[in-house]
Amino acid sequence: MKLLPVLRSLLGASALSAITLVAHAQTKWDLPAAYPATNFHSVNLQQFADDVDKASGGKLKITLHANASLFKAPEIKRAVQGGQAQIGEILLANFANEWAVFGADGLPFLADSYDEAMKLWRAQKPLLDKKLGEQGLMVLYSVPWPPQGIYTKKPLASAADLKGVKWRAYSPATGRIAELVGAQPVTVQAAEFAQALATGVVESTMTSGATGVDSKLFEHLKFYYDTQAWLPKNAVIVNKAAFDALDAATKAAVQKAAADAETRGWAASRKVNVDTLARLRTEGMQVLPPSPQLKADMAKVGETMLKEWADKAGADGKAMLDAFRK
């Protein structure tokens, strides 16, 4: 009978050891993102993290830090590269000054539909894989924002009406557009956008219906011109050393969840485009097609920027454009 307490003690120790082993076997990753938790990109990221958790049997736990709560948008790539975060979501166009190909999907009117945006992604990805690989990173998937249009306080008949207007720039490309139309570029990240509008720091911008709803632009701006200028992409990148440290089954779980997230995210973006433009109308914003003059003016901006981009992008850019235009 005296053996019973001993057995109980041994069984308790074994259970504790098993729990300890499971705890040690579990890997935890932080995933910083720049947009609100309710944004469709963030919702998709959370589903990706949940899918990885389930498929890996709890071996890999990914914690999403939305709305720039861990790192601001421009800091996320460096944080993942340096290992402060193992995985992160970046807006590719934010890094165009580092390497021109990052900014390809921020070129106005190069790819102006979902089908064209996917074609551009397929042309861009092999180059991204090589460049990011050299930086100790790898790309898991991408999801586009809905097509970009122009938000203003006053009616817009042509690009000349933008002269001197305080224009929110969130990437090198949007800053350059401001310069070319004579607007005044002001760098404001998504998390600070609503405050910048409320305080008069910004009075116009070029972004999607989704950002318009997220930032409640209808509270400050009255017009949205649906130029469908480009579809910038968010990409989810991972620190390659962190990925390589996973076992084969967990790697496969991450890649399968990423493929599913890409398919789901592109479909969500299409739906969000329709839904958010409807919401802007409901909230009293005038959603309008660009006038022929505005369209022609913006097309000229696109031609100028494509030429400038091609000069900077060199052989990489030429290879990408050739693949895209096939």
XYZ file of C-alpha atoms in Angstrom:
326
model
C 0.000 0.000 0.000
C 2.918 2.295 0.694
C 3.802 2.060 -3.006
C 0.671 4.052 -3.994
C 1.870 7.502 -2.878
C 5.213 6.774 -4.576
C 3.458 5.813 -7.820
C 1.290 8.898 -7.623
C 4.383 11.013 -7.103
C 6.143 9.381 -10.052
C 3.088 9.772 -12.299
C 2.806 13.431 -11.295
C 6.472 13.990 -12.116
C 6.007 12.263 -15.508
C 2.980 14.422 -16.341
C 4.902 17.545 -15.366
C 7.820 16.461 -17.553
C 5.453 15.898 -20.471
C 3.931 19.365 -20.038
C 7.427 20.863 -19.836
C 8.448 19.068 -23.051
C 5.354 20.369 -24.885
C 6.079 23.901 -23.645
C 9.672 23.652 -24.865
C 8.521 22.226 -28.206
C 6.173 25.170 -28.826
C 7.572 28.032 -30.907
C 6.152 31.550 -30.591
C 6.299 34.184 -33.318
C 5.277 37.853 -33.210
C 3.548 39.266 -36.297
C 3.491 43.096 -36.427
C 1.038 44.728 -38.863
C 0.229 48.382 -39.553
C -3.543 48.328 -39.962
C -6.533 48.084 -37.575
C -7.587 44.654 -36.333
C -10.872 45.060 -38.229
C -9.159 45.746 -41.583
C -9.533 42.852 -44.034
C -5.750 42.379 -44.204
C -5.578 41.998 -40.414
C -8.590 39.673 -40.323
C -6.854 37.541 -42.954
C -3.620 37.555 -40.935
C -5.462 36.346 -37.846
C -7.038 33.512 -39.843
C -3.561 32.624 -41.179
C -2.193 32.509 -37.606
C -5.137 30.360 -36.464
C -4.650 27.989 -39.407
C -0.947 27.590 -38.588
C -1.752 26.891 -34.933
C -4.293 24.216 -35.892
C -2.257 22.582 -38.670
C 0.918 22.462 -36.556
C -0.926 20.933 -33.590
C -0.057 23.972 -31.489
C 3.679 23.718 -32.225
C 3.780 27.220 -33.747
C 1.847 30.079 -32.138
C 1.747 33.347 -34.086
C 0.566 36.449 -32.213
C -0.777 39.281 -34.384
C 0.036 42.845 -33.265
C -2.301 44.991 -35.395
C -2.572 48.781 -35.849
C 1.189 49.460 -35.565
C 1.055 48.451 -31.877
C 4.451 46.690 -32.009
C 6.240 48.444 -34.892
C 5.190 51.249 -37.244
C 4.725 50.382 -40.919
C 8.184 51.526 -42.138
C 9.914 49.664 -39.254
C 8.404 46.213 -39.789
C 10.734 44.961 -42.529
C 13.853 45.834 -40.540
C 12.346 44.295 -37.384
C 11.780 40.980 -39.164
C 15.182 41.141 -40.824
C 16.861 41.777 -37.454
C 14.865 39.103 -35.633
C 12.952 41.440 -33.282
C 9.864 39.895 -34.909
C 9.887 36.587 -36.746
C 7.194 37.459 -39.275
C 5.490 40.673 -40.407
C 3.219 42.314 -42.936
C 4.665 45.129 -45.070
C 3.380 47.416 -47.790
C 5.843 46.670 -50.592
C 5.658 50.198 -52.044
C 6.972 51.602 -48.742
C 10.416 50.238 -49.651
C 10.720 51.534 -53.228
C 13.652 53.803 -52.268
C 15.568 50.725 -51.090
C 14.993 48.794 -54.329
C 12.798 49.980 -57.197
C 11.092 46.611 -57.791
C 9.493 46.856 -54.326
C 7.539 49.825 -55.681
C 6.353 48.331 -58.974
C 2.750 47.971 -57.853
C 2.671 51.626 -56.779
C 3.123 52.857 -60.349
C -0.076 54.602 -61.488
C -1.970 52.790 -64.252
C 0.638 50.057 -64.838
C -1.674 47.398 -63.368
C -5.161 48.856 -62.899
C -7.352 45.801 -62.244
C -7.232 42.677 -60.072
C -6.313 40.481 -63.034
C -3.489 42.826 -64.053
C -2.333 43.073 -60.428
C -2.042 39.275 -60.216
C -0.138 39.219 -63.481
C 2.249 41.842 -62.074
C 2.674 39.832 -58.850
C 3.683 36.747 -60.848
C 6.264 38.813 -62.743
C 7.518 40.492 -59.567
C 7.726 37.504 -57.219
C 10.815 35.688 -58.607
C 12.788 38.928 -58.258
C 11.421 39.488 -54.745
C 12.332 35.928 -53.740
C 15.935 36.526 -54.807
C 16.274 39.988 -53.213
C 14.598 39.068 -49.936
C 16.609 35.842 -49.792
C 19.802 37.934 -49.905
C 18.439 39.894 -46.931
C 17.707 36.792 -44.842
C 13.973 37.013 -45.555
C 11.368 35.132 -47.536
C 7.933 36.141 -48.762
C 4.998 33.905 -47.826
C 2.128 35.586 -49.668
C 0.691 38.879 -50.884
C -2.745 40.501 -50.875
C -3.626 43.684 -52.790
C -5.450 46.702 -51.511
C -8.498 47.674 -53.550
C -7.853 50.062 -56.476
C -6.721 53.540 -55.470
C -8.689 56.723 -55.968
C -8.404 60.388 -54.983
C -10.113 61.826 -51.890
C -10.631 65.593 -51.698
C -12.546 68.237 -49.780
C -13.496 70.106 -52.961
C -14.572 68.982 -56.451
C -11.772 67.952 -58.796
C -12.029 68.664 -62.521
C -8.359 68.261 -63.386
C -4.954 67.733 -61.763
C -4.527 71.526 -61.675
C -7.139 71.614 -58.886
C -4.668 69.753 -56.640
C -2.052 72.516 -56.754
C -0.967 73.476 -53.229
C -3.323 70.975 -51.561
C -1.941 69.186 -48.449
C -1.723 65.601 -49.695
C -1.163 62.587 -47.480
C 1.801 60.583 -48.796
C 2.409 57.112 -47.356
C 5.034 55.831 -49.818
C 7.652 57.249 -52.202
C 5.222 56.806 -55.107
C 2.389 58.757 -53.474
C 4.874 61.472 -52.540
C 6.062 61.694 -56.151
C 2.480 61.935 -57.457
C 1.969 64.931 -55.163
C 5.081 66.599 -56.562
C 4.021 65.994 -60.168
C 0.547 67.514 -59.686
C 1.843 70.389 -57.556
C 0.313 69.217 -54.273
C 2.104 69.471 -50.934
C 3.106 65.959 -49.739
C 2.776 65.217 -46.013
C 3.963 61.813 -44.720
C 1.280 60.271 -42.494
C 0.975 56.579 -41.613
C -2.382 54.781 -41.483
C -2.588 54.740 -37.675
C -2.270 58.565 -37.535
C -4.403 59.365 -40.583
C -7.681 60.263 -38.842
C -5.938 62.677 -36.458
C -4.070 64.350 -39.339
C -7.393 64.994 -41.075
C -9.066 66.288 -37.930
C -6.238 68.757 -37.289
C -5.996 69.951 -40.904
C -2.507 68.509 -41.466
C -3.930 66.679 -44.512
C -6.807 67.596 -46.856
C -6.433 65.118 -49.704
C -4.956 61.705 -50.448
C -4.875 58.857 -52.911
C -5.876 55.548 -51.357
C -8.490 52.803 -51.410
C -12.113 52.652 -50.332
C -10.972 50.304 -47.551
C -8.676 52.932 -46.006
C -11.430 55.501 -46.524
C -13.738 53.462 -44.314
C -11.035 52.441 -41.790
C -10.018 56.077 -41.255
C -13.567 57.477 -41.590
C -12.459 59.851 -44.321
C -16.113 60.673 -44.932
C -16.066 62.675 -41.686
C -13.591 65.162 -43.192
C -13.549 64.746 -46.996
C -16.507 64.935 -49.365
C -15.374 63.540 -52.733
C -13.857 60.269 -53.910
C -12.727 59.966 -57.537
C -12.538 56.305 -58.520
C -9.441 56.468 -60.740
C -8.495 52.784 -60.128
C -4.915 53.938 -60.471
C -3.087 50.968 -58.962
C -3.484 48.094 -56.506
C -0.591 48.210 -54.021
C 0.131 44.927 -52.267
C 0.838 43.980 -48.688
C 3.292 41.100 -48.404
C 3.809 38.802 -45.432
C 7.515 38.188 -44.913
C 9.296 35.847 -42.532
C 12.798 35.761 -41.073
C 14.448 32.905 -42.982
C 16.484 31.679 -40.005
C 13.295 31.464 -37.925
C 11.531 29.590 -40.725
C 14.476 27.236 -41.274
C 14.472 26.369 -37.542
C 10.987 24.827 -37.863
C 10.566 21.097 -38.417
C 9.420 19.931 -41.864
C 5.780 19.403 -40.870
C 5.489 22.895 -39.346
C 7.140 24.484 -42.407
C 4.575 22.738 -44.590
C 1.768 23.986 -42.306
C 3.004 27.586 -42.643
C 3.278 27.375 -46.440
C -0.153 25.761 -46.834
C -1.739 28.394 -44.563
C 0.044 31.114 -46.571
C -1.274 29.789 -49.890
C -4.793 29.687 -48.449
C -4.389 33.228 -47.051
C -3.331 34.547 -50.461
C -6.368 33.032 -52.220
C -8.706 34.188 -49.451
C -7.135 37.661 -49.275
C -7.449 38.426 -52.992
C -11.113 37.408 -52.903
C -11.664 39.522 -49.776
C -10.050 42.545 -51.440
C -12.487 42.353 -54.364
C -15.442 42.178 -51.973
C -14.086 44.963 -49.784
C -13.734 47.220 -52.831
C -17.452 46.893 -53.612
C -18.560 47.091 -49.969
C -16.431 50.063 -48.946
C -17.395 52.226 -51.930
C -21.029 51.521 -51.048
C -20.283 52.505 -47.430
C -18.662 55.781 -48.531
C -21.843 56.625 -50.455
C -24.025 55.714 -47.482
C -21.974 58.048 -45.286
C -22.632 60.955 -47.666
C -19.459 60.966 -49.736
C -19.780 61.564 -53.477
C -18.147 58.601 -55.269
C -17.481 59.731 -58.833
C -15.629 58.642 -61.971
C -12.715 60.936 -62.889
C -13.424 63.524 -65.569
C -11.745 62.874 -68.952
C -9.313 65.713 -68.176
C -8.410 64.326 -64.732
C -7.963 60.864 -66.228
C -5.659 62.236 -68.951
C -3.668 64.273 -66.409
C -3.156 61.269 -64.147
C -2.194 59.073 -67.111
C 0.618 61.549 -67.874
C 1.751 61.300 -64.241
C 1.803 57.513 -64.674
C 3.908 57.706 -67.850
C 6.445 60.019 -66.169
C 6.711 57.773 -63.107
C 7.071 54.597 -65.168
C 9.979 56.125 -67.096
C 11.642 57.311 -63.876
C 11.087 53.902 -62.295
C 12.522 52.014 -65.283
C 15.684 54.157 -65.165
C 16.171 53.321 -61.466
C 15.151 49.673 -61.707
C 17.693 48.807 -64.410
C 17.982 45.169 -65.509
C 15.696 43.922 -62.712
C 12.963 46.321 -63.738
C 13.301 45.450 -67.408
C 13.053 41.731 -66.632
C 9.923 42.314 -64.561
C 8.243 44.553 -67.175
C 9.072 42.080 -69.958
C 7.503 39.232 -67.959
C 4.475 41.385 -67.095
C 3.852 42.469 -70.694
C 4.097 38.977 -72.216
